[in-house]
XYZ file of C-alpha atoms in Angstrom:
91
model
C 0.000 0.000 0.000
C 1.313 3.414 -0.963
C 1.647 6.007 1.787
C 0.520 9.302 0.247
C 1.197 11.442 3.314
C 3.992 13.964 3.097
C 7.328 12.591 4.243
C 7.466 14.911 7.250
C 4.124 13.584 8.557
C 5.204 9.940 8.619
C 5.965 8.327 11.976
C 9.586 7.626 11.065
C 10.195 11.395 10.729
C 8.721 12.433 14.078
C 11.191 14.564 16.017
C 11.346 13.993 19.754
C 12.480 16.300 22.556
C 15.856 14.541 22.913
C 16.670 15.244 19.277
C 15.674 18.900 19.679
C 17.760 19.218 22.863
C 20.768 17.710 21.082
C 20.502 20.253 18.258
C 20.039 23.168 20.669
C 23.151 22.045 22.603
C 25.375 22.625 19.573
C 27.740 25.638 19.620
C 25.672 27.413 16.977
C 22.897 27.904 19.521
C 25.211 29.541 22.055
C 26.246 32.371 19.781
C 25.202 35.926 19.023
C 23.060 34.507 16.228
C 20.486 33.565 18.873
C 17.820 35.590 20.654
C 17.856 36.048 24.432
C 16.258 33.386 26.608
C 13.308 35.670 27.384
C 12.673 36.408 23.705
C 12.993 32.703 22.937
C 10.354 31.843 25.518
C 8.073 34.606 24.207
C 8.404 33.213 20.679
C 7.701 29.669 21.876
C 4.618 30.847 23.783
C 3.299 32.345 20.536
C 4.007 29.095 18.692
C 2.333 26.957 21.351
C -0.928 28.906 20.955
C -0.754 28.964 17.154
C -3.347 26.950 15.167
C -0.601 26.025 12.684
C 1.469 24.061 15.250
C 1.426 20.302 14.781
C 2.529 17.822 17.418
C 4.008 20.523 19.637
C 7.043 20.826 17.390
C 6.253 21.476 13.737
C 5.010 24.666 12.073
C 2.564 23.694 9.337
C 3.237 26.949 7.452
C 6.978 26.510 6.921
C 7.666 22.971 8.147
C 10.276 24.074 10.680
C 10.813 22.704 14.178
C 9.700 25.738 16.178
C 11.973 25.068 19.178
C 14.949 25.405 16.846
C 13.787 28.192 14.538
C 12.549 30.400 17.399
C 16.098 30.461 18.777
C 17.598 32.156 15.712
C 17.606 35.976 15.431
C 17.291 36.079 11.668
C 14.141 33.926 11.579
C 10.644 35.369 11.514
C 7.269 33.838 12.196
C 5.904 32.632 8.847
C 2.228 32.938 9.804
C 0.511 34.490 6.763
C -0.122 38.183 7.236
C 0.759 38.125 10.934
C 4.154 37.818 12.561
C 3.129 36.139 15.804
C 6.621 36.701 17.220
C 6.569 40.473 16.866
C 6.299 42.555 20.009
C 2.945 43.942 18.867
C 1.516 40.455 18.386
C 2.714 39.232 21.795
C 1.620 42.225 23.891
């Protein structure tokens, strides 16, 4: 039987918290390329209340793992027409 789901939705591609923690422990995530811890938590709060979050990890708009993308300064919320990470959206 052919599995017609997208590759990222299949069980063998599910990302768990240990994998996310391992990525976030890399030197890249301890650099000036990252947002402060408070901004990171604010971004994650916005993601956790977003209707486009799947499985607590994946953004259905861009396909990213939000715990990783939210850590990077140069990244922006991809929600169409509304940056849920912006200060105006959070306050």
